[in-house]
Structures are given as C-alpha cells and as structure tokens.
Amino acid sequence: MIYLDHNATTPVLPEVLEAMMPYFTTRWGNPSSAYKFGAKVTAIPQAYLDTILPLIGEARDFLEHGETLAPIAFIGNFATQQTTPVLIDSRDEAAMDRSARAVKHAAESLAADFIF
C-alpha cells in the first residue's frame, strides 16, 4: 500500500534532514532581516524560490484551463532544473494507485530531489 494522505505529517527523508541540519543548527537566521547573520541565509531560499515560483504559475495555468480542479504534483530536480507535472486522480483506489505510480515514475526518471 502507498500512503498518500500525509497532509501536515509527512515524514522527512533522511537525506533531506541531512541537507537541512546546518539550517537547524549553525546557519539559522531570518532571511528577511537587514543584519548580516540573517542575510547569510538569503541566497539559499532564493535558489529554491527561483525554482518553485514558476511551478506555482504553471499550476495556475493548469487550473485556469481546466473545467474541474485537480491536485497536481510537480516533480523536479534542482540541479538539472527539470520539472514535470503529474495530475493526481483521487476518484477511487485504483486511480490513486495509478497516480502514485505516475509520481514514482516521474521521480525516478528525473532523479528527483523535490515533489511540490
């Protein structure tokens, strides 16, 4: 069984935790602040924003051109700047299984490091 209903309780992958540990321990700070300590972390979030914000625009395009709203997963790789959208069909258990397989396939083919 593939569990798709994590909502706000999604477990953190070990590699994500490892990558984030500096920001939890030694490189923390408010990126919006004017002082040096906070400004040091500004470049990191900007790199992610540069990748994620176009995806939000892409999601809006999908929703504006469709007749019904559907959840969309964007699977991508920050290093290669490749992303692909996958529509999530939750009508029934078989549709959810197909959606999970589509997300898994996209993630494997892109060597994905994020799903949004």
Coordinates of N, CA, C and O in Angstrom, one line a residue, residues 8-46:
A8 N -0.1 17.3 6.9 CA 1.0 18.1 7.6 C 1.9 17.2 8.4 O 2.7 17.7 9.2
T9 N 1.8 15.9 8.2 CA 2.7 15.0 9.0 C 3.6 14.1 8.2 O 4.0 13.1 8.6
T10 N 4.0 14.6 7.0 CA 4.9 13.9 6.1 C 6.2 13.7 6.8 O 6.8 14.6 7.3
P11 N 6.7 12.4 6.8 CA 8.0 12.2 7.4 C 9.1 12.8 6.5 O 9.0 12.8 5.3
V12 N 10.1 13.2 7.2 CA 11.3 13.8 6.5 C 12.2 12.7 6.0 O 12.6 11.8 6.8
L13 N 12.6 12.7 4.8 CA 13.6 11.7 4.3 C 14.9 11.9 4.9 O 15.3 13.1 5.2
P14 N 15.7 10.9 5.2 CA 17.0 11.1 5.9 C 17.9 12.0 5.1 O 18.6 12.9 5.7
E15 N 17.9 12.0 3.8 CA 18.8 12.8 3.0 C 18.3 14.3 3.1 O 19.1 15.2 3.0
V16 N 17.0 14.5 3.2 CA 16.5 15.9 3.4 C 16.9 16.4 4.8 O 17.4 17.6 4.9
L17 N 16.8 15.6 5.8 CA 17.2 16.0 7.1 C 18.7 16.3 7.2 O 19.1 17.4 7.7
E18 N 19.5 15.5 6.5 CA 20.9 15.8 6.5 C 21.2 17.1 5.8 O 22.1 17.9 6.3
A19 N 20.6 17.4 4.7 CA 20.8 18.6 3.9 C 20.3 19.8 4.7 O 20.9 20.9 4.6
M20 N 19.3 19.7 5.6 CA 18.8 20.8 6.3 C 19.4 21.0 7.7 O 19.2 22.1 8.3
M21 N 20.2 20.0 8.2 CA 20.8 20.2 9.5 C 21.5 21.5 9.7 O 21.4 22.1 10.8
P22 N 22.3 22.0 8.8 CA 23.0 23.2 9.0 C 22.0 24.4 9.3 O 22.3 25.3 10.1
Y23 N 20.9 24.4 8.7 CA 19.9 25.4 8.9 C 19.1 25.2 10.2 O 18.5 26.2 10.7
F24 N 19.2 24.1 10.8 CA 18.6 23.8 12.1 C 19.5 24.1 13.2 O 19.1 24.2 14.4
T25 N 20.8 24.1 12.9 CA 21.8 24.2 14.0 C 22.8 25.4 13.9 O 22.8 26.2 14.8
T26 N 23.5 25.6 12.8 CA 24.5 26.6 12.8 C 24.2 27.8 11.8 O 24.8 28.8 11.9
R27 N 23.4 27.5 10.8 CA 23.2 28.5 9.7 C 21.8 29.1 9.8 O 21.2 29.5 8.8
W28 N 21.2 29.1 10.9 CA 19.8 29.6 11.0 C 19.8 31.1 11.1 O 20.8 31.8 11.4
G29 N 18.7 31.7 10.7 CA 18.6 33.2 10.7 C 17.4 33.6 9.9 O 16.8 32.8 9.2
N30 N 17.0 34.8 10.1 CA 15.8 35.3 9.4 C 16.3 35.9 8.0 O 16.9 37.0 8.0
P31 N 16.0 35.3 6.9 CA 16.5 35.8 5.6 C 15.9 37.1 5.2 O 16.4 37.8 4.3
S32 N 14.8 37.6 5.9 CA 14.3 38.9 5.6 C 14.9 40.0 6.4 O 14.6 41.2 6.2
S33 N 15.8 39.7 7.3 CA 16.4 40.7 8.2 C 17.5 41.5 7.5 O 18.0 41.1 6.5
A34 N 17.8 42.6 8.0 CA 18.8 43.5 7.4 C 20.2 43.2 8.0 O 21.2 43.7 7.4
Y35 N 20.3 42.5 9.1 CA 21.6 42.3 9.7 C 22.3 41.1 9.0 O 21.7 40.2 8.4
K36 N 23.7 41.0 9.1 CA 24.5 40.0 8.4 C 24.1 38.6 8.8 O 24.1 37.7 7.9
F37 N 23.8 38.3 10.0 CA 23.5 36.9 10.4 C 22.3 36.4 9.6 O 22.4 35.2 9.2
G38 N 21.3 37.2 9.5 CA 20.1 36.7 8.7 C 20.4 36.7 7.2 O 19.9 35.9 6.5
A39 N 21.1 37.7 6.8 CA 21.4 37.9 5.3 C 22.2 36.7 4.8 O 22.1 36.4 3.6
K40 N 23.0 36.0 5.6 CA 23.8 34.9 5.1 C 22.9 33.8 4.6 O 23.3 33.1 3.7
V41 N 21.7 33.6 5.1 CA 20.9 32.5 4.6 C 19.9 32.9 3.5 O 19.2 32.1 2.9
T42 N 20.0 34.2 3.0 CA 19.0 34.6 2.0 C 19.3 34.0 0.6 O 18.3 33.6 0.0
A43 N 20.5 33.7 0.3 CA 20.8 33.2 -1.1 C 20.2 31.8 -1.2 O 19.8 31.4 -2.3
I44 N 20.2 31.0 -0.1 CA 19.7 29.6 -0.2 C 18.2 29.6 -0.5 O 17.8 29.0 -1.5
P45 N 17.4 30.3 0.3 CA 15.9 30.3 -0.1 C 15.7 30.8 -1.5 O 14.8 30.4 -2.2
Q46 N 16.4 31.8 -1.9 CA 16.2 32.4 -3.2 C 16.3 31.4 -4.3 O 15.6 31.3 -5.3

